[in-house]
Short mmCIF file of C-alpha atoms in Angstrom, two decimals:
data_model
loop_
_atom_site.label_atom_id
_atom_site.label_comp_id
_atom_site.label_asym_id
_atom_site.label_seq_id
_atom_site.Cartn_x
_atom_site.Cartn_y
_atom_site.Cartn_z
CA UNK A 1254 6.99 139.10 -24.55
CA UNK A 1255 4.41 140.42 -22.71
CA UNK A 1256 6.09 143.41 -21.01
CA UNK A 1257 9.36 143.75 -23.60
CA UNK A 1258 10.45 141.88 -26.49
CA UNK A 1259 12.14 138.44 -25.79
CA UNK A 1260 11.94 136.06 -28.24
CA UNK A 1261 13.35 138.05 -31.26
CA UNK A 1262 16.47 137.58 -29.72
CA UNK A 1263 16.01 133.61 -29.52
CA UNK A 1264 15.36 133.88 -33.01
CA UNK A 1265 18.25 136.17 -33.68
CA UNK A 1266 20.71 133.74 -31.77
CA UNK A 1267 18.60 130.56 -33.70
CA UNK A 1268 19.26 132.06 -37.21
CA UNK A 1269 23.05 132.64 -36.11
CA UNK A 1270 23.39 129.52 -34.66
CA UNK A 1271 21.75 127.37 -37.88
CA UNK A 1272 24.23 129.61 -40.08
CA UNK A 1273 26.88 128.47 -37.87
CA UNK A 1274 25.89 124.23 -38.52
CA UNK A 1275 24.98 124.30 -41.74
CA UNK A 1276 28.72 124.93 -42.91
CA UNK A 1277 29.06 121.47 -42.19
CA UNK A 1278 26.53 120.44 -44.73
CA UNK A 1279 23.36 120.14 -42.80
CA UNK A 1280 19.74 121.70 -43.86
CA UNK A 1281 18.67 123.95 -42.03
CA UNK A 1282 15.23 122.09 -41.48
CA UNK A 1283 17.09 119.14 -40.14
CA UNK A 1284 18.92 121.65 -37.53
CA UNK A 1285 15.85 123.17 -36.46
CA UNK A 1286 13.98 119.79 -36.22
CA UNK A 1287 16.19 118.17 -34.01
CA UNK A 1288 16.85 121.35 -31.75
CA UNK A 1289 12.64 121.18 -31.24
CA UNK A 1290 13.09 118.02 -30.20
CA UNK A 1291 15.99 118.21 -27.94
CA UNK A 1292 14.48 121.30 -26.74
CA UNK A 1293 11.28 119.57 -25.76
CA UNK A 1294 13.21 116.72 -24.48
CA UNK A 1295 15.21 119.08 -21.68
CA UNK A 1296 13.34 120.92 -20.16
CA UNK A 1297 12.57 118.26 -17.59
CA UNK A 1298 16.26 118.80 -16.95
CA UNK A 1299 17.37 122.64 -17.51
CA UNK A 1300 13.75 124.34 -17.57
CA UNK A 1301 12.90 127.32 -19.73
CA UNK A 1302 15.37 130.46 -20.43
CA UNK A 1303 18.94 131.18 -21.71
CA UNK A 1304 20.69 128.22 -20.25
CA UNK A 1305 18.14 125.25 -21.75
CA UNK A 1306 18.39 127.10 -24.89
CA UNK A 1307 22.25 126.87 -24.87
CA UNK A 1308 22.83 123.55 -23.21
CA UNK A 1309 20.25 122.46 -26.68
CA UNK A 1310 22.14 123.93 -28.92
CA UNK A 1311 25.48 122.51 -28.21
CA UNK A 1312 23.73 119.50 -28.05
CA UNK A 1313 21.85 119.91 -31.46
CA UNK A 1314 25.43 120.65 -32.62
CA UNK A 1315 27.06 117.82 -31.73
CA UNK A 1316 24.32 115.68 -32.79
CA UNK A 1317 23.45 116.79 -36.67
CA UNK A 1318 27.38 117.24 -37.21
CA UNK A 1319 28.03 113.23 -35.77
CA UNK A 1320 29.84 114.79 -33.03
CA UNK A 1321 32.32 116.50 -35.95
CA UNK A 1322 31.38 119.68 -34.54
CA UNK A 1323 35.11 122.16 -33.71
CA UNK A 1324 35.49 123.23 -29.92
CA UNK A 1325 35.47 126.94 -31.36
CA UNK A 1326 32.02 126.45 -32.59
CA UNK A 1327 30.82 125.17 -29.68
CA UNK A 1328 32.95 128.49 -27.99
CA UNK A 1329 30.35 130.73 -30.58
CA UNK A 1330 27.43 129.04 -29.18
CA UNK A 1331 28.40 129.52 -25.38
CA UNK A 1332 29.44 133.37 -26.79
CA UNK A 1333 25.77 133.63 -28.10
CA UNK A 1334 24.45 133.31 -24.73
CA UNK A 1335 26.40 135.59 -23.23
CA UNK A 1336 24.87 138.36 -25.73
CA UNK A 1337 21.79 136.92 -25.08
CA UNK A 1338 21.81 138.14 -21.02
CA UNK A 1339 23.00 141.83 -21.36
CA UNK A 1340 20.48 142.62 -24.20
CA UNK A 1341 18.80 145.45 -24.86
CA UNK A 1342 15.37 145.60 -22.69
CA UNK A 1343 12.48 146.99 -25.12
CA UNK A 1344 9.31 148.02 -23.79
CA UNK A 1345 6.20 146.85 -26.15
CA UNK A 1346 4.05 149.46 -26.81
CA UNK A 1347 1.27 150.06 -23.86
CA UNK A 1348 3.08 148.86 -21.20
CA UNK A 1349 3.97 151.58 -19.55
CA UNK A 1350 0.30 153.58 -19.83
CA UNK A 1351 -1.02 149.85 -18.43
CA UNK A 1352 1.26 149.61 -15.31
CA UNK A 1353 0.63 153.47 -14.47
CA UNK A 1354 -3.43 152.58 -15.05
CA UNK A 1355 -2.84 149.40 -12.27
CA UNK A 1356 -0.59 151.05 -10.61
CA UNK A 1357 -2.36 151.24 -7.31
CA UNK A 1358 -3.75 147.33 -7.44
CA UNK A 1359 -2.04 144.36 -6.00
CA UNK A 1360 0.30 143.95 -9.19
CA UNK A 1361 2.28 140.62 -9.48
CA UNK A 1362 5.16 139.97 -11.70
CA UNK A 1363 5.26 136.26 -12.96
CA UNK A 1364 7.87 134.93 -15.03
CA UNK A 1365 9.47 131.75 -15.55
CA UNK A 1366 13.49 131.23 -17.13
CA UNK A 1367 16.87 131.95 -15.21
CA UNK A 1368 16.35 133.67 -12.23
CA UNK A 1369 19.71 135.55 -12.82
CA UNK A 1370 18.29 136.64 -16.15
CA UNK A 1371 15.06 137.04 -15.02
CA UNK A 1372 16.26 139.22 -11.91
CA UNK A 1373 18.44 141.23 -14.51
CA UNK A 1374 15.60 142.01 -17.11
CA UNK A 1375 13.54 143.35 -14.67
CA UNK A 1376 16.03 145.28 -12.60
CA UNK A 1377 16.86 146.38 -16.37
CA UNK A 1378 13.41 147.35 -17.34
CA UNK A 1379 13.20 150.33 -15.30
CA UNK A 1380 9.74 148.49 -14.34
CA UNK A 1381 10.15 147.39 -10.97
CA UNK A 1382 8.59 149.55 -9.18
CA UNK A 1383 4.92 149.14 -10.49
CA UNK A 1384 4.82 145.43 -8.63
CA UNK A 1385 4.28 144.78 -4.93
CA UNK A 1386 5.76 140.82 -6.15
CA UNK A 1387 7.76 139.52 -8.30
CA UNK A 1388 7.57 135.76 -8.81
CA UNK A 1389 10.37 133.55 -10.84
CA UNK A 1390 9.43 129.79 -11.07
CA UNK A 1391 10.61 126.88 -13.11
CA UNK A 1392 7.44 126.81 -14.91
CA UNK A 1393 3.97 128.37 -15.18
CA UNK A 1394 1.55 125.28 -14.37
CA UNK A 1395 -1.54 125.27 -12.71
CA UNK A 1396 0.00 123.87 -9.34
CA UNK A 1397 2.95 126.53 -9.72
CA UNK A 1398 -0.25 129.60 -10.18
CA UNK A 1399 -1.93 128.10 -7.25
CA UNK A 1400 0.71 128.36 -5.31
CA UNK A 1401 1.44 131.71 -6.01
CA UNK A 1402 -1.62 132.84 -5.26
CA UNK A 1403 -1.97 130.74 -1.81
CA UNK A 1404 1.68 132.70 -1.26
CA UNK A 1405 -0.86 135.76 -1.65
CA UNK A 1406 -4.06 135.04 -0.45
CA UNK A 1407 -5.36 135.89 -3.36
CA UNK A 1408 -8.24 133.82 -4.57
CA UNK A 1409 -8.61 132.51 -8.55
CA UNK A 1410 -11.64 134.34 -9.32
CA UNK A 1411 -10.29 137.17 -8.56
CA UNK A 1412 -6.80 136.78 -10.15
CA UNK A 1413 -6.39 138.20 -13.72
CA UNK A 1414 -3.37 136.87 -15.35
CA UNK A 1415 -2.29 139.05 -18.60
CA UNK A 1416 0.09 137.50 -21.36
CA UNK A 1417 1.08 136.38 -24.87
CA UNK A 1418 1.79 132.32 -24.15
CA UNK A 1419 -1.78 130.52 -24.28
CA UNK A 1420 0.09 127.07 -22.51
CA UNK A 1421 1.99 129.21 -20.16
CA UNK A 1422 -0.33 132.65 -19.12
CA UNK A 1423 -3.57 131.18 -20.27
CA UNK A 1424 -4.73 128.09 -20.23
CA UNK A 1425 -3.40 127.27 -16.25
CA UNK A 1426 -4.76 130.39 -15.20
CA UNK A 1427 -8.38 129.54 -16.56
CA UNK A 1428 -8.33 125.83 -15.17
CA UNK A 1429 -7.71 127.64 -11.40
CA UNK A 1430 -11.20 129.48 -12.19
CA UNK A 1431 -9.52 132.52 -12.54
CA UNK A 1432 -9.23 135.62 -15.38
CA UNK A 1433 -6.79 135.70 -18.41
CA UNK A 1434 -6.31 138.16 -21.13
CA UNK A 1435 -4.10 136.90 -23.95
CA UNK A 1436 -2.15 139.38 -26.08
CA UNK A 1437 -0.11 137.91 -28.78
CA UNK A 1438 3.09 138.77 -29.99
CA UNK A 1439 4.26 138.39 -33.70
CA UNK A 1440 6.66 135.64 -32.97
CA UNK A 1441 5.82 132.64 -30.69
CA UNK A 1442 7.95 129.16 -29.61
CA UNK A 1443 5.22 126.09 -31.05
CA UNK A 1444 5.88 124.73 -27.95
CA UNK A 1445 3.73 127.62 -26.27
CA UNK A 1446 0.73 127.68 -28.77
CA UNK A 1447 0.38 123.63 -28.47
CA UNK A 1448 -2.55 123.80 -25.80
CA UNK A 1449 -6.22 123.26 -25.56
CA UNK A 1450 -7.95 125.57 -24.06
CA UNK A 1451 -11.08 125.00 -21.50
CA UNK A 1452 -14.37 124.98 -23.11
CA UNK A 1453 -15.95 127.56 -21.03
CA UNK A 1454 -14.01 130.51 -22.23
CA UNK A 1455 -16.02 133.07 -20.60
CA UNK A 1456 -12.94 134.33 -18.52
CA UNK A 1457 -10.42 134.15 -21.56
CA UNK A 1458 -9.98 137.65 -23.22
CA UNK A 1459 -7.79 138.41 -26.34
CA UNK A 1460 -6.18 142.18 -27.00
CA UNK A 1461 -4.08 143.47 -29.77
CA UNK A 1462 -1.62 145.55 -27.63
CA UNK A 1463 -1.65 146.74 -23.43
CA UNK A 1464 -3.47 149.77 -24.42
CA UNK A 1465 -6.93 148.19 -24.72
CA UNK A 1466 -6.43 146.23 -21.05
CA UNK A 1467 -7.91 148.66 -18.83
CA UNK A 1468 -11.23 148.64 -21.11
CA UNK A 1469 -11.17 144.48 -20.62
CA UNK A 1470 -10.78 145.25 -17.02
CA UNK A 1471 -13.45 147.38 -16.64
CA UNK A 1472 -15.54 145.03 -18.97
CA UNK A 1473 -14.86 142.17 -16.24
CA UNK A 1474 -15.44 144.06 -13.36
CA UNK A 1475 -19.07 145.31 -14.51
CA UNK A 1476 -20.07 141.95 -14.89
CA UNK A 1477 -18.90 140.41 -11.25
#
């Protein structure tokens, strides 16, 4: 959701999917409860993207239903992921006037999820060709940004890292020493806004849209 929408369609396929369970009786606040949890609980085991989001629903399923749940509901669910990979890729507004503004810096593409979907969306995006890199990891920690940027040789403090997750974009990126400019997006997993940020927040930048990033940019790089 920094580059093109994303998590609408999670929501789309959550609101389907808690329509689905509650025709066996359940509240919906008890579905979406436990599928936080379960959620939480596996991405030690399946990561972030598509497939964890699946694998938790079936699970969520069988779980609030007492394992009553009907094979053909479980068939929806597996269906709902399917729509989920060949979506339609939306641009959010600025993106493209950013990437033609950078498009002659050392421009790196980090993403975490599927790397068949990830691959896809970007291959999809028509967006490709502004990045010299593109990165796909199993999740955006420090160790996993330091990495990437030994991969590189690119040094933190002079790494800017632009996105709308504060645990995922934000708050790693800042703890390497390095530059991060946060730009939300209307809807947001809790699991991505549960972090504390570093104290010194003197590299941490926050923009309404893409469109104001080159003035951030500029901002940073008349005062290093």
């Amino acid at each position: 959701d920094t580059l093109w929408h994303t998590e609408k369609y999670y929501r789309e396929a959550e609101k389907t999917f808690t329509d689905l369970v509650s025709a066996y009786g359940i509240s919906t606040e008890e579905i979406l409860q436990t599928m936080h949890k379960i959620e939480i609980d596996n991405l030690a085991y399946f990561g972030y993207g598509i497939r964890g989001f699946i694998l938790s629903m079936i699970e969520t399923a069988i779980q609030v239903t007492g394992e009553k749940v009907h094979a053909a509901d479980i068939q929806a669910i597996v269906e709902l992921g399917r729509g989920m990979t060949g979506h339609e890729i939306c641009l959010l507004d600025g993106v493209v006037e950013a990437l033609e503004h950078f498009k002659d810096r050392q421009l790196i593409l980090i993403t975490k999820g599927d790397v068949l979907d990830q691959e896809s969306k970007v291959k999809r995006s028509g967006l490709a060709g502004y990045f010299r890199h593109v990165e796909v990891v199993v999740d955006k920690t420090r160790e996993h940004y330091a990495d990437i940027l030994r991969k590189h040789n690119v040094s933190p403090e002079c790494f800017l890292m632009v996105g709308n997750a504060l645990r995922s974009d934000i708050a790693p990126v800042l703890s390497l020493g390095g530059y991060a400019v946060h730009v939300p997006y209307p809807l947001s997993w809790a699991h991505e806004a549960e972090v504390d940020l570093p104290s010194d927040q003197s590299r941490f930048f926050e923009i309404p849209s893409l469109y104001e990033l080159a003035g951030v940019v500029k901002q940073i790089e008349l005062t290093v």
